[in-house]
C-alpha cells in the first residue's frame, strides 16, 4: 500500500518536472535549450516526457489551425496583393540589376581608387608610426649632436651636463634600438675624453699663468685693482666642476695643489745675477706677487680647491725663501742707490701682498737687516767722497773778497766770528775748503739714511736712533780713517797738519748743529732723551791729537834731517866764533814753522815747541856721546858749545807765546851743565856737591861725564891736546885720571 503511494507520488513529481521543462522549452531561446534537454536525458522518464511533448505539440497544432482558419481571408488577400507586387518587384529587380551593372561598370575605377586609398592609408599609418618613432629618437640624436658640438667648441662642462641628460633621460626611451646601445657603450669613453680634455685645458692654464705671473704681479704692484682680471680662470672652474660631477674632485684638488707647489718653487728660485740690476729684483717680486694674486683669487672664488691652510703653508715657504734670497743677493750690492731702490721695491712688494691679506712683518724685519747693508754701502761711498775732498784740499784758509762769498761759506758751515766779520775784505776764514765740504757731506749722508727709513713703519724716535747710529759709524770709522790716512801720509807737511788741527777744531764745534739737524729732520721733540749720542767730538779730537802727534814727529824728523848735515871736526884745535851753518838753518826753520802755528790752540803750539827743543837737545847729546866719536878736542867742544848757545838763544826768544820765563831753555839744561862742567873744568865743585839737591851740576850724570872725559883723555895722551897748557900738562893728566877714578867711584856707589 505504501509502495503504491510512493509510486504515485514519484509519478506526480515527474509529471510536474516534465511540465516545467516544457514551459522552459517554450520560453527559452533555441540556442540555450541544450542544457534543458540534457536534464531530460539524464533522467529515466524520457519516454514519458516524449509522450507529453507529442501531446503538447498536437495541442499547439490545433491552436495554429484555429488561428489560421480565423485569418485565412486576410491571408488570401495578402497573397493577391503580393502577386501584384511581384510584377512590380520584377521590374524593380530588372532596374536594380541594370543599375547594379551600370554601377559596377562605373565603380570599377572607384574600386581601384579605393584600393589605392587603402594602400595610402596603410602607408600613412606606417609613416605616422615611423614619424612617432623618429620623434622619439630625434631628441636623442639632437642631444648627441649637441654633445659633439660642445666638445668640439671645448664647452666641456655643458657637454658633461648634456651627457648626463642623454644618459638618464633620453637614452632609456629608445633603449631597444641598436644605435642606442652604441651610444651607451660610448658614454664612459666620452666622460674620459671630457676629463682628459679639461685636464689638458687646466695644464694650458697653469702654463699660461706661470708665464704671465710677471705681468699679473707688475699690475698688482702698481696698486691697480683687478690684477686678477688679466687671467681667464674659466679653465679652472670648468675642470673643477667637471671633476666634481665625475666624483673625482679630490683627485683634481691634489693635482692642482701639487702643480702649483712646483710652480711656487720655480718662482721662488732667483736668477743668479738678480743682484746686478733693479729689474732683476723687480721681475722676481712681480712673479711672486702674480703667483699669490692668482692663489688668493682661487681661494675666494672656489669652494675648497685651495684653503687657507694651504695658502698659509705656501706663503711661509715663499717668505723664508724670499728672505734668504734677498739676504744673499743684497750682500753683493755695493751701490747704495741700488740698495735704496731695492728697499723701496721690497716695501711696495710687502704692501701689495699685505693688501691681499698676507702677513709681511718678517719682510719689514729683514729690511732692518738690509738697512745695515745699506749703511755699509753708504760708508764705502762716503769714504771715497771724503778721500776726494781731503786729497783735493789745498789746506789753506779760505779767502773771501766779497760779502756774497762770505755769506756763501757761512751758509755752508755754521761759523760765527765777530772779529772776522768786522775785518775788511779781502779776508780769510781760519779753516780750509774741506771743512764746509765735509760738514755738508755729513748732512748728505744723514739725508741718505733718512731716505731708507721712509715707509718702514718706524716711529720718529726709532728713525732718529737709526740715523744717529749710522752717523756715528760715519764719524768714528769712515771720516776718522780718512783723516788718519791724510795725517799719516809720508809727504804731509807741517802746514797741512796745522790746518788739519784748525779744521778739526771747527768741525768739532759744529757737532751740536749736526745734533739739531738730525732732530729737526726726524721730528723728534728736543726734550726727548736720545738713546744714542753723536760721537763727532771724539772723532775730531782723536784726529786732532793724531795731527798733533804727527806734527811732533814731523818736527823731530825735520830736526833729524838737519842734524844729519852736522859735520863736526872732533879733532880740531881751532876755537870757533859762530854757530854751525846746519844749526843756523835748523833754527831758522823752527822759527818759520812756529810762526805758522799762530792759529793753533796755544797748548798745541807750546807742546810742539817744547817737544822740538827737547828732541833737539837729546839729539845733540847723542851726537856728542855716540860711540863713533872716540876722541874729541876742547876746540870741538867749544864749537859744540856755540851751537848749544844758539839753541838757548832760540828758546829765550819766545818762538811760541805762552811760556813762562826760561821754561823753554830747560830743554837744554842737561847739555848746558855738561858743557859748562868740561869747559870750566869745574870738577871740584861737581865732585863736592854731587848728590846735593841744589848742586850746580845737578843734571850731569857721572856716567855721561865719564864717557866724555874718556874721549878727552885719549886725545890728550895721543895728540898732546893740552899743548897750550904745557906747564901744567902733567897736572892736568893726573887730574883727568883722578877725576875719572872718582867718577867711577860715584857710579859704583850709585849702582850699589
XYZ file of C-alpha atoms in Angstrom:
752
model
C 0.000 0.000 0.000
C 2.703 2.287 0.982
C 4.714 1.298 -2.060
C 1.802 2.220 -4.249
C 1.529 5.590 -2.581
C 5.223 6.211 -3.064
C 4.975 5.283 -6.759
C 2.058 7.637 -7.221
C 3.975 10.464 -5.520
C 7.015 9.948 -7.763
C 4.765 9.935 -10.837
C 3.292 13.290 -9.810
C 6.746 14.773 -9.298
C 7.918 13.539 -12.676
C 4.893 14.940 -14.376
C 5.446 18.303 -12.704
C 9.114 18.285 -13.735
C 8.190 17.479 -17.294
C 5.686 20.322 -17.288
C 8.350 22.723 -16.108
C 10.730 21.567 -18.785
C 8.159 22.027 -21.445
C 7.397 25.544 -20.304
C 11.121 26.295 -20.287
C 11.484 24.925 -23.809
C 8.610 27.111 -24.967
C 10.042 30.215 -23.370
C 13.784 29.701 -23.900
C 15.961 30.694 -26.884
C 16.739 27.643 -29.006
C 20.440 28.357 -28.678
C 20.253 27.721 -24.956
C 17.869 24.686 -24.974
C 20.728 22.140 -24.841
C 21.101 22.152 -21.061
C 17.312 21.840 -20.611
C 17.075 18.797 -22.842
C 20.160 17.298 -21.229
C 18.286 17.269 -17.912
C 15.547 15.130 -19.573
C 18.037 12.606 -20.869
C 19.865 12.478 -17.639
C 16.696 11.100 -16.049
C 14.933 7.760 -16.707
C 11.482 9.098 -17.752
C 12.396 10.464 -21.126
C 9.865 8.137 -22.770
C 7.030 9.617 -20.802
C 8.442 13.076 -21.464
C 8.370 12.366 -25.206
C 4.756 11.405 -24.913
C 3.936 14.591 -23.095
C 5.944 16.518 -25.701
C 3.960 14.917 -28.539
C 0.732 15.750 -26.768
C 1.854 19.359 -26.326
C 2.821 19.641 -30.000
C -0.609 18.372 -31.098
C -2.249 20.924 -28.867
C -0.239 23.669 -30.429
C -1.041 22.425 -33.939
C -4.732 22.595 -33.193
C -4.342 26.147 -31.913
C -2.395 27.132 -35.032
C -5.067 25.606 -37.240
C -7.765 27.537 -35.418
C -5.819 30.712 -35.816
C -5.173 30.143 -39.493
C -8.783 29.436 -40.141
C -9.640 32.629 -38.382
C -7.172 34.672 -40.564
C -7.485 32.818 -43.884
C -9.392 35.501 -45.863
C -6.840 38.029 -44.868
C -4.129 35.647 -45.964
C -5.741 35.230 -49.378
C -5.974 38.964 -49.762
C -2.396 39.313 -48.898
C -1.367 36.715 -51.428
C -3.330 38.504 -54.094
C -1.651 41.754 -53.217
C 1.659 40.027 -53.131
C 1.176 38.670 -56.663
C 0.502 42.150 -57.875
C 3.598 43.376 -56.206
C 5.701 40.575 -57.770
C 5.439 42.120 -61.216
C 6.441 45.438 -59.904
C 9.195 43.776 -57.970
C 10.428 42.102 -61.131
C 10.601 45.438 -62.811
C 12.377 46.855 -59.825
C 14.772 43.914 -59.841
C 15.500 44.466 -63.515
C 16.091 48.136 -62.824
C 18.271 47.302 -59.819
C 20.201 44.755 -61.887
C 20.683 47.243 -64.671
C 21.612 49.903 -62.181
C 23.992 47.450 -60.472
C 25.579 46.593 -63.791
C 25.986 50.223 -64.602
C 27.233 50.875 -61.062
C 29.691 48.009 -61.284
C 30.959 49.329 -64.571
C 31.102 52.863 -63.340
C 32.548 51.945 -59.898
C 35.385 49.843 -61.212
C 37.751 52.867 -61.238
C 36.402 53.861 -57.873
C 37.246 50.447 -56.504
C 40.704 50.783 -57.920
C 40.981 54.234 -56.377
C 39.638 52.873 -53.100
C 42.217 50.143 -53.176
C 44.869 52.721 -53.782
C 43.383 54.789 -50.974
C 43.575 51.764 -48.762
C 47.228 51.330 -49.585
C 47.821 55.026 -48.995
C 46.078 54.813 -45.657
C 48.272 51.860 -44.776
C 51.369 53.770 -45.815
C 50.102 56.773 -43.872
C 49.759 54.671 -40.778
C 53.263 53.276 -41.317
C 54.668 56.731 -41.924
C 52.868 58.038 -38.865
C 54.286 55.209 -36.806
C 57.708 55.873 -38.264
C 57.405 59.583 -37.537
C 56.403 58.783 -33.977
C 59.437 56.567 -33.592
C 61.645 59.171 -35.227
C 60.219 61.869 -32.985
C 61.202 59.685 -30.077
C 64.727 59.153 -31.429
C 65.311 62.628 -32.782
C 65.843 64.332 -29.382
C 68.402 61.663 -28.576
C 70.233 62.319 -31.798
C 69.942 66.055 -31.319
C 71.349 65.765 -27.795
C 74.196 63.619 -29.074
C 74.888 66.121 -31.835
C 74.766 68.913 -29.261
C 77.210 66.955 -27.116
C 79.631 66.637 -30.014
C 79.355 70.332 -30.834
C 80.007 71.265 -27.200
C 83.055 69.061 -27.048
C 84.278 70.437 -30.363
C 83.962 74.005 -29.064
C 85.596 72.963 -25.751
C 82.487 73.701 -23.696
C 83.235 70.719 -21.563
C 81.101 71.419 -18.548
C 77.882 71.930 -20.653
C 78.942 68.833 -22.576
C 79.055 66.876 -19.352
C 75.588 68.142 -18.397
C 74.303 67.180 -21.854
C 75.858 63.750 -21.414
C 74.042 63.341 -18.091
C 70.682 64.260 -19.679
C 71.361 61.946 -22.609
C 72.228 59.031 -20.369
C 69.467 59.347 -17.795
C 66.560 60.960 -19.702
C 66.725 60.316 -23.419
C 68.513 57.024 -23.996
C 66.196 54.982 -21.723
C 63.274 55.918 -24.045
C 64.958 54.321 -27.072
C 66.993 51.672 -25.360
C 65.742 48.907 -27.754
C 67.448 50.486 -30.755
C 70.883 49.365 -31.770
C 72.277 52.890 -32.125
C 71.263 53.476 -28.527
C 73.466 50.625 -27.374
C 76.361 52.114 -29.323
C 75.798 55.439 -27.568
C 75.512 53.790 -24.154
C 78.767 51.944 -24.739
C 80.421 55.206 -25.830
C 79.378 57.260 -22.784
C 82.297 56.171 -20.489
C 84.731 56.997 -23.303
C 83.131 60.404 -23.712
C 83.448 61.032 -19.982
C 87.133 60.141 -20.059
C 87.598 62.312 -23.122
C 85.960 65.252 -21.301
C 88.187 64.606 -18.287
C 91.308 64.420 -20.414
C 90.465 67.488 -22.468
C 89.527 69.541 -19.415
C 92.755 68.440 -17.710
C 94.648 69.467 -20.815
C 92.975 72.874 -20.618
C 93.974 73.099 -16.968
C 97.589 72.304 -17.860
C 97.500 75.006 -20.504
C 96.086 77.376 -17.887
C 98.816 76.521 -15.403
C 101.490 77.029 -18.039
C 99.889 80.320 -19.065
C 99.763 81.778 -15.547
C 103.335 80.623 -14.973
C 104.407 82.658 -17.984
C 102.199 85.634 -17.147
C 102.790 85.804 -13.378
C 105.280 88.584 -14.061
C 102.643 90.730 -15.789
C 99.993 89.964 -13.158
C 102.404 90.887 -10.361
C 103.547 94.037 -12.156
C 99.941 95.192 -12.422
C 99.239 94.377 -8.773
C 102.440 96.155 -7.647
C 101.151 99.308 -9.326
C 98.248 99.140 -6.808
C 95.868 98.702 -9.702
C 92.662 96.895 -8.622
C 91.635 93.868 -10.609
C 95.069 92.441 -11.448
C 93.368 89.038 -11.418
C 91.193 90.202 -14.314
C 94.193 89.695 -16.565
C 93.651 85.961 -16.124
C 90.833 83.830 -17.554
C 90.081 81.439 -14.687
C 87.304 79.598 -16.570
C 89.504 76.534 -17.320
C 89.977 76.033 -13.577
C 86.300 76.434 -12.813
C 85.260 74.130 -15.668
C 87.753 71.468 -14.734
C 86.779 71.709 -11.060
C 83.069 71.351 -11.916
C 83.726 68.510 -14.316
C 85.803 66.556 -11.832
C 83.257 67.293 -9.124
C 80.424 65.950 -11.276
C 82.516 62.904 -12.155
C 83.231 62.261 -8.464
C 86.955 62.968 -8.817
C 87.171 66.351 -7.079
C 89.783 65.191 -4.589
C 91.991 63.969 -7.415
C 91.692 67.338 -9.113
C 92.434 69.283 -5.911
C 95.541 67.213 -5.199
C 96.786 67.614 -8.767
C 96.210 71.383 -8.795
C 97.933 71.926 -5.453
C 100.870 69.715 -6.393
C 101.440 71.569 -9.661
C 101.141 74.979 -8.024
C 103.644 73.978 -5.342
C 106.090 73.055 -8.101
C 105.470 76.390 -9.789
C 105.941 78.186 -6.469
C 109.377 76.625 -6.049
C 110.344 77.712 -9.549
C 109.067 81.244 -8.957
C 110.940 81.490 -5.657
C 114.262 80.467 -7.240
C 116.009 83.781 -8.012
C 118.297 84.171 -11.040
C 121.971 84.097 -10.192
C 122.532 87.649 -11.460
C 119.482 89.156 -9.763
C 121.631 91.483 -7.665
C 123.152 93.197 -10.700
C 120.134 95.356 -11.613
C 116.925 96.572 -10.038
C 114.978 94.973 -12.891
C 116.233 91.582 -11.720
C 114.698 92.154 -8.289
C 111.529 93.678 -9.803
C 110.890 90.671 -12.040
C 111.479 88.325 -9.101
C 108.951 90.200 -6.932
C 106.434 90.502 -9.778
C 106.421 86.744 -10.273
C 105.870 86.077 -6.582
C 103.080 88.658 -6.323
C 101.481 87.297 -9.503
C 101.545 83.774 -8.099
C 99.822 84.733 -4.849
C 97.305 87.045 -6.525
C 96.152 84.033 -8.548
C 96.012 81.773 -5.493
C 94.132 84.381 -3.472
C 91.559 84.711 -6.267
C 91.199 80.921 -6.467
C 90.733 80.821 -2.690
C 87.859 83.305 -2.816
C 86.133 82.093 -5.985
C 86.170 78.322 -5.477
C 84.943 76.338 -2.546
C 87.712 74.189 -1.267
C 90.023 73.920 -4.292
C 92.572 75.679 -2.074
C 92.078 76.556 1.573
C 93.635 78.998 3.999
C 95.944 76.380 5.480
C 97.327 75.575 2.018
C 97.808 79.271 1.210
C 99.489 79.899 4.572
C 101.831 76.968 4.026
C 102.821 78.283 0.590
C 103.297 81.790 1.959
C 105.505 80.587 4.805
C 107.694 78.758 2.290
C 107.734 81.798 -0.006
C 108.573 84.140 2.850
C 111.524 82.084 4.067
C 112.951 81.557 0.571
C 112.426 85.189 -0.447
C 114.125 86.500 2.690
C 117.032 84.083 2.243
C 117.430 85.132 -1.408
C 117.332 88.822 -0.520
C 119.876 88.372 2.246
C 122.243 86.637 -0.157
C 121.863 88.900 -3.172
C 121.706 92.199 -1.311
C 125.053 91.359 0.282
C 126.632 91.521 -3.201
C 125.385 95.054 -3.782
C 127.898 97.860 -3.380
C 125.780 100.682 -4.814
C 123.757 102.462 -2.096
C 121.340 103.839 -4.696
C 120.540 100.308 -5.824
C 120.111 99.192 -2.201
C 117.761 102.136 -1.593
C 115.762 101.300 -4.735
C 115.663 97.687 -3.589
C 114.313 98.770 -0.203
C 111.547 100.783 -1.887
C 110.751 97.788 -4.072
C 110.579 95.483 -1.042
C 108.248 97.929 0.731
C 105.990 98.009 -2.346
C 106.180 94.208 -2.532
C 105.222 93.862 1.139
C 102.439 96.464 0.985
C 100.945 94.810 -2.113
C 100.827 91.372 -0.520
C 99.507 92.838 2.715
C 96.530 94.170 0.752
C 95.776 90.566 -0.192
C 95.884 89.501 3.454
C 99.384 88.016 3.669
C 101.434 88.731 6.831
C 104.600 90.669 5.933
C 106.166 91.563 9.294
C 109.174 89.367 8.553
C 109.854 91.360 5.396
C 109.990 94.588 7.358
C 112.254 92.907 9.929
C 114.517 91.825 7.095
C 114.543 95.401 5.791
C 116.185 96.397 9.054
C 118.965 93.952 8.182
C 119.258 95.429 4.696
C 119.422 98.812 6.398
C 122.736 97.722 7.907
C 123.902 96.640 4.452
C 122.745 99.990 3.076
C 124.644 101.754 5.824
C 127.798 99.831 4.907
C 127.489 100.759 1.230
C 126.929 104.381 2.219
C 130.024 104.293 4.399
C 132.079 102.915 1.499
C 130.705 105.572 -0.834
C 131.362 108.354 1.639
C 134.847 107.008 2.300
C 135.581 107.794 -1.356
C 133.866 111.177 -1.082
C 135.882 112.127 1.992
C 139.079 110.863 0.378
C 138.494 113.039 -2.681
C 137.697 116.073 -0.532
C 140.795 115.639 1.610
C 143.042 114.855 -1.366
C 141.875 117.876 -3.343
C 142.042 120.358 -0.461
C 144.813 122.976 -0.532
C 144.976 123.087 3.294
C 144.945 126.854 3.252
C 142.443 129.204 4.895
C 139.529 130.082 2.617
C 139.979 133.583 1.166
C 136.905 135.734 0.535
C 136.850 139.006 -1.322
C 133.186 139.980 -1.040
C 130.155 139.781 1.226
C 128.484 137.273 -1.085
C 131.432 134.917 -0.873
C 131.481 135.314 2.886
C 127.747 134.535 3.179
C 128.133 131.549 0.877
C 130.732 129.989 3.163
C 128.737 130.784 6.296
C 125.651 129.296 4.625
C 127.552 126.054 4.081
C 129.053 125.828 7.546
C 127.826 127.168 10.910
C 130.572 129.658 11.751
C 130.383 132.869 13.741
C 133.294 135.164 14.481
C 132.544 138.790 15.333
C 136.150 139.860 14.882
C 136.362 138.293 11.425
C 133.067 139.885 10.407
C 134.450 143.338 11.276
C 137.583 142.867 9.204
C 137.584 144.456 5.736
C 137.725 142.393 2.556
C 139.722 140.550 1.443
C 139.940 138.331 4.496
C 140.266 134.638 5.318
C 138.341 132.050 7.256
C 140.586 130.129 9.643
C 139.636 126.781 8.104
C 140.204 125.380 4.624
C 137.687 124.227 2.000
C 137.368 120.724 3.373
C 135.524 121.943 6.491
C 132.282 123.088 4.778
C 132.573 120.272 2.269
C 132.908 117.595 4.942
C 130.139 119.188 7.003
C 127.749 119.194 4.054
C 128.640 115.635 3.104
C 127.822 114.524 6.646
C 124.397 116.143 6.195
C 124.003 114.432 2.815
C 124.810 111.131 4.490
C 122.128 111.821 7.102
C 119.623 112.567 4.322
C 120.571 109.299 2.626
C 119.975 107.414 5.908
C 116.620 109.134 6.305
C 115.529 108.043 2.829
C 115.942 104.406 3.792
C 113.852 104.804 6.939
C 110.837 106.087 4.996
C 107.827 103.736 4.753
C 109.328 101.248 7.217
C 106.559 101.935 9.742
C 109.108 103.129 12.313
C 108.494 105.730 14.977
C 110.296 109.071 14.840
C 112.413 108.021 17.801
C 113.447 104.793 16.075
C 114.355 106.690 12.905
C 116.305 109.231 14.918
C 118.191 106.499 16.743
C 118.938 104.670 13.482
C 120.318 107.816 11.833
C 122.457 108.640 14.850
C 123.992 105.165 14.922
C 124.811 105.295 11.212
C 126.194 108.819 11.503
C 128.382 107.705 14.400
C 129.823 104.980 12.200
C 130.465 107.606 9.517
C 132.264 109.837 12.003
C 134.157 107.315 14.121
C 135.111 104.924 11.343
C 134.883 106.402 7.860
C 135.764 110.045 8.423
C 138.178 109.171 11.198
C 140.053 106.726 8.942
C 140.116 109.263 6.112
C 141.593 111.907 8.406
C 144.093 109.445 9.859
C 145.194 108.403 6.369
C 145.830 112.021 5.434
C 147.646 112.675 8.675
C 149.849 109.588 8.235
C 150.787 110.329 4.621
C 154.522 110.389 4.081
C 154.510 113.652 2.196
C 152.298 115.515 4.647
C 153.735 118.853 5.576
C 153.631 120.773 8.807
C 151.449 123.429 7.196
C 148.889 120.793 6.240
C 148.996 119.262 9.709
C 148.463 122.643 11.322
C 145.497 123.300 9.042
C 144.045 119.859 9.848
C 144.187 120.693 13.553
C 142.423 124.002 12.918
C 139.842 122.323 10.668
C 139.029 119.528 13.106
C 138.654 122.086 15.890
C 135.925 123.855 13.931
C 134.294 120.584 12.872
C 134.220 119.541 16.499
C 132.344 122.728 17.370
C 129.818 122.008 14.597
C 128.706 118.691 16.109
C 125.959 120.357 18.130
C 124.489 121.697 14.892
C 124.500 118.187 13.428
C 122.609 117.015 16.502
C 119.999 119.704 15.919
C 119.846 118.893 12.224
C 119.034 115.228 12.927
C 116.406 116.207 15.487
C 114.742 118.563 13.008
C 114.538 116.154 10.073
C 113.255 113.283 12.230
C 110.676 115.475 14.002
C 111.786 114.245 17.398
C 110.972 116.585 20.279
C 114.062 118.384 21.592
C 113.389 117.214 25.146
C 113.427 113.562 24.056
C 116.177 111.594 25.750
C 118.212 110.111 22.908
C 119.490 106.607 23.409
C 122.350 107.419 21.042
C 124.587 110.488 21.052
C 126.828 111.652 18.231
C 130.479 110.825 18.743
C 131.730 113.518 16.382
C 133.504 115.367 19.152
C 135.578 112.297 19.962
C 136.337 111.704 16.276
C 137.651 115.192 15.689
C 139.545 115.237 18.962
C 141.245 111.977 18.062
C 142.101 113.318 14.605
C 143.436 116.492 16.107
C 145.539 114.585 18.621
C 146.869 112.399 15.833
C 147.737 115.504 13.819
C 149.427 116.991 16.855
C 151.474 113.831 17.364
C 152.289 113.851 13.675
C 153.440 117.470 13.978
C 155.707 116.485 16.837
C 157.001 113.537 14.875
C 157.359 115.585 11.712
C 159.243 118.309 13.532
C 161.560 115.747 15.057
C 162.138 114.202 11.642
C 162.945 117.589 10.192
C 165.344 118.205 13.077
C 166.948 114.821 12.414
C 167.337 115.729 8.747
C 169.202 118.910 9.682
C 171.327 117.028 12.230
C 172.360 114.632 9.509
C 174.018 117.651 7.885
C 176.160 118.200 11.022
C 179.845 117.804 10.167
C 181.881 118.361 13.323
C 185.664 118.098 13.271
C 186.031 116.443 16.621
C 189.827 116.652 16.433
C 190.064 120.374 15.659
C 192.297 122.567 17.751
C 190.809 125.821 16.493
C 188.338 127.743 18.578
C 185.301 128.789 16.554
C 183.409 132.042 16.923
C 179.985 131.252 15.400
C 177.412 128.523 15.391
C 177.482 125.774 12.742
C 175.692 126.517 9.480
C 173.400 123.477 9.761
C 172.230 124.617 13.159
C 171.615 128.162 11.999
C 169.454 126.761 9.191
C 167.674 124.481 11.646
C 166.861 127.361 13.975
C 165.593 129.442 11.032
C 163.354 126.571 10.003
C 161.955 126.265 13.501
C 161.254 129.974 13.694
C 159.329 129.980 10.394
C 157.470 126.831 11.370
C 156.314 128.137 14.724
C 155.242 131.354 13.061
C 152.653 129.253 11.168
C 151.293 127.954 14.479
C 149.539 131.248 15.214
C 146.035 129.789 14.626
C 146.734 126.650 16.629
C 145.455 126.301 20.155
C 148.159 127.708 22.445
C 148.784 124.439 24.196
C 149.423 122.648 20.898
C 151.948 125.219 19.738
C 153.708 125.194 23.124
C 153.807 121.408 23.220
C 155.192 121.287 19.676
C 157.851 123.833 20.509
C 158.850 122.122 23.751
C 158.880 118.752 22.019
C 161.131 120.114 19.255
C 163.544 121.664 21.723
C 163.718 118.521 23.825
C 164.273 116.377 20.771
C 166.978 118.750 19.542
C 168.689 118.709 22.929
C 168.517 114.930 23.169
C 169.813 114.523 19.613
C 172.743 116.883 20.270
C 173.595 114.949 23.433
C 173.508 111.684 21.499
C 175.654 113.248 18.786
C 178.223 114.240 21.385
C 178.255 110.879 23.148
C 177.851 108.478 20.234
C 180.311 105.634 20.168
C 181.692 106.520 16.755
C 183.176 109.684 18.254
C 186.101 108.085 20.031
C 188.080 111.259 20.601
C 187.339 114.926 20.740
C 189.265 118.057 21.457
C 188.452 121.035 23.608
C 188.178 123.064 20.408
C 185.463 120.770 19.075
C 183.739 121.039 22.413
C 183.888 124.819 22.195
C 182.256 124.731 18.736
C 179.570 122.416 20.075
C 179.038 124.880 22.899
C 178.442 127.691 20.393
C 175.720 125.582 18.720
C 174.059 124.910 22.063
C 174.160 128.620 22.880
C 172.374 129.254 19.535
C 169.661 126.805 20.625
C 169.382 128.512 24.005
C 169.092 131.868 22.299
C 166.230 130.495 20.189
C 164.483 129.244 23.348
C 164.893 132.619 25.071
C 163.421 134.443 22.045
C 159.958 133.030 22.727
C 159.162 131.401 19.343
C 155.739 130.469 20.698
C 153.903 132.710 23.150
C 152.689 131.461 26.482
C 155.852 130.038 28.035
C 156.964 131.259 31.429
C 160.439 132.749 31.668
C 163.263 130.305 30.890
C 160.816 127.356 30.711
C 161.798 126.506 27.148
C 165.525 126.841 27.993
C 165.189 123.980 30.466
C 165.048 121.634 27.446
C 168.817 122.309 27.010
C 169.766 122.293 30.735
C 171.436 118.878 30.591
C 173.693 119.968 27.724
C 174.411 123.334 29.319
C 175.547 121.887 32.661
C 177.629 119.203 30.949
C 179.381 121.667 28.661
C 179.956 124.163 31.474
C 181.493 121.412 33.599
C 184.016 120.498 30.919
C 184.768 123.953 29.536
C 185.181 125.474 33.004
C 186.870 122.272 34.234
C 184.959 122.638 37.441
C 185.356 119.092 38.697
C 185.992 120.058 42.260
C 182.574 121.671 42.523
C 180.873 118.779 40.725
C 182.503 116.139 42.899
C 181.996 118.102 46.099
C 178.297 118.917 45.515
C 177.260 115.690 43.814
C 174.059 114.389 45.273
C 173.044 117.707 46.793
C 169.542 118.925 45.714
C 170.851 122.423 44.909
C 174.162 121.498 43.337
C 175.374 123.461 40.309
C 175.652 120.411 38.046
C 172.590 118.538 39.199
C 171.649 117.447 35.606
C 175.095 115.937 34.856
C 175.113 112.171 35.158
C 178.504 110.737 36.239
C 178.292 108.068 33.531
C 177.841 110.784 30.886
C 180.659 112.826 32.365
C 182.978 109.786 32.457
C 182.177 108.876 28.835
C 183.028 112.351 27.598
C 186.071 112.566 29.844
C 187.428 109.298 28.426
C 187.163 110.736 24.900
C 189.213 113.796 26.000
C 191.804 111.785 27.968
C 192.678 109.615 24.982
C 193.111 112.694 22.866
C 195.375 114.291 25.451
C 197.640 111.316 25.510
C 197.929 110.781 21.778
C 197.651 114.239 20.307
C 199.042 116.405 23.046
C 195.774 118.303 23.197
C 196.834 120.407 26.106
C 199.902 121.811 24.443
C 198.682 125.306 25.292
C 198.868 124.298 28.923
C 202.305 122.671 28.763
C 203.462 123.938 32.085
C 200.511 122.254 33.776
C 200.303 119.298 31.405
C 201.234 116.641 33.866
C 198.973 118.053 36.500
C 196.052 118.085 34.093
C 196.674 114.496 33.095
C 196.831 113.456 36.674
C 193.674 115.421 37.347
C 191.869 113.659 34.489
C 192.909 110.297 35.865
C 191.894 111.350 39.355
C 188.518 112.678 38.174
C 187.916 109.554 36.134
C 188.663 107.429 39.155
C 186.323 109.459 41.329
C 183.580 109.314 38.696
C 183.891 105.554 38.604
C 183.569 105.568 42.357
C 180.391 107.639 42.146
C 178.992 105.335 39.509
C 179.892 102.245 41.521
C 178.371 103.623 44.729
C 175.231 104.706 42.843
C 174.679 101.241 41.396
C 175.353 99.538 44.700
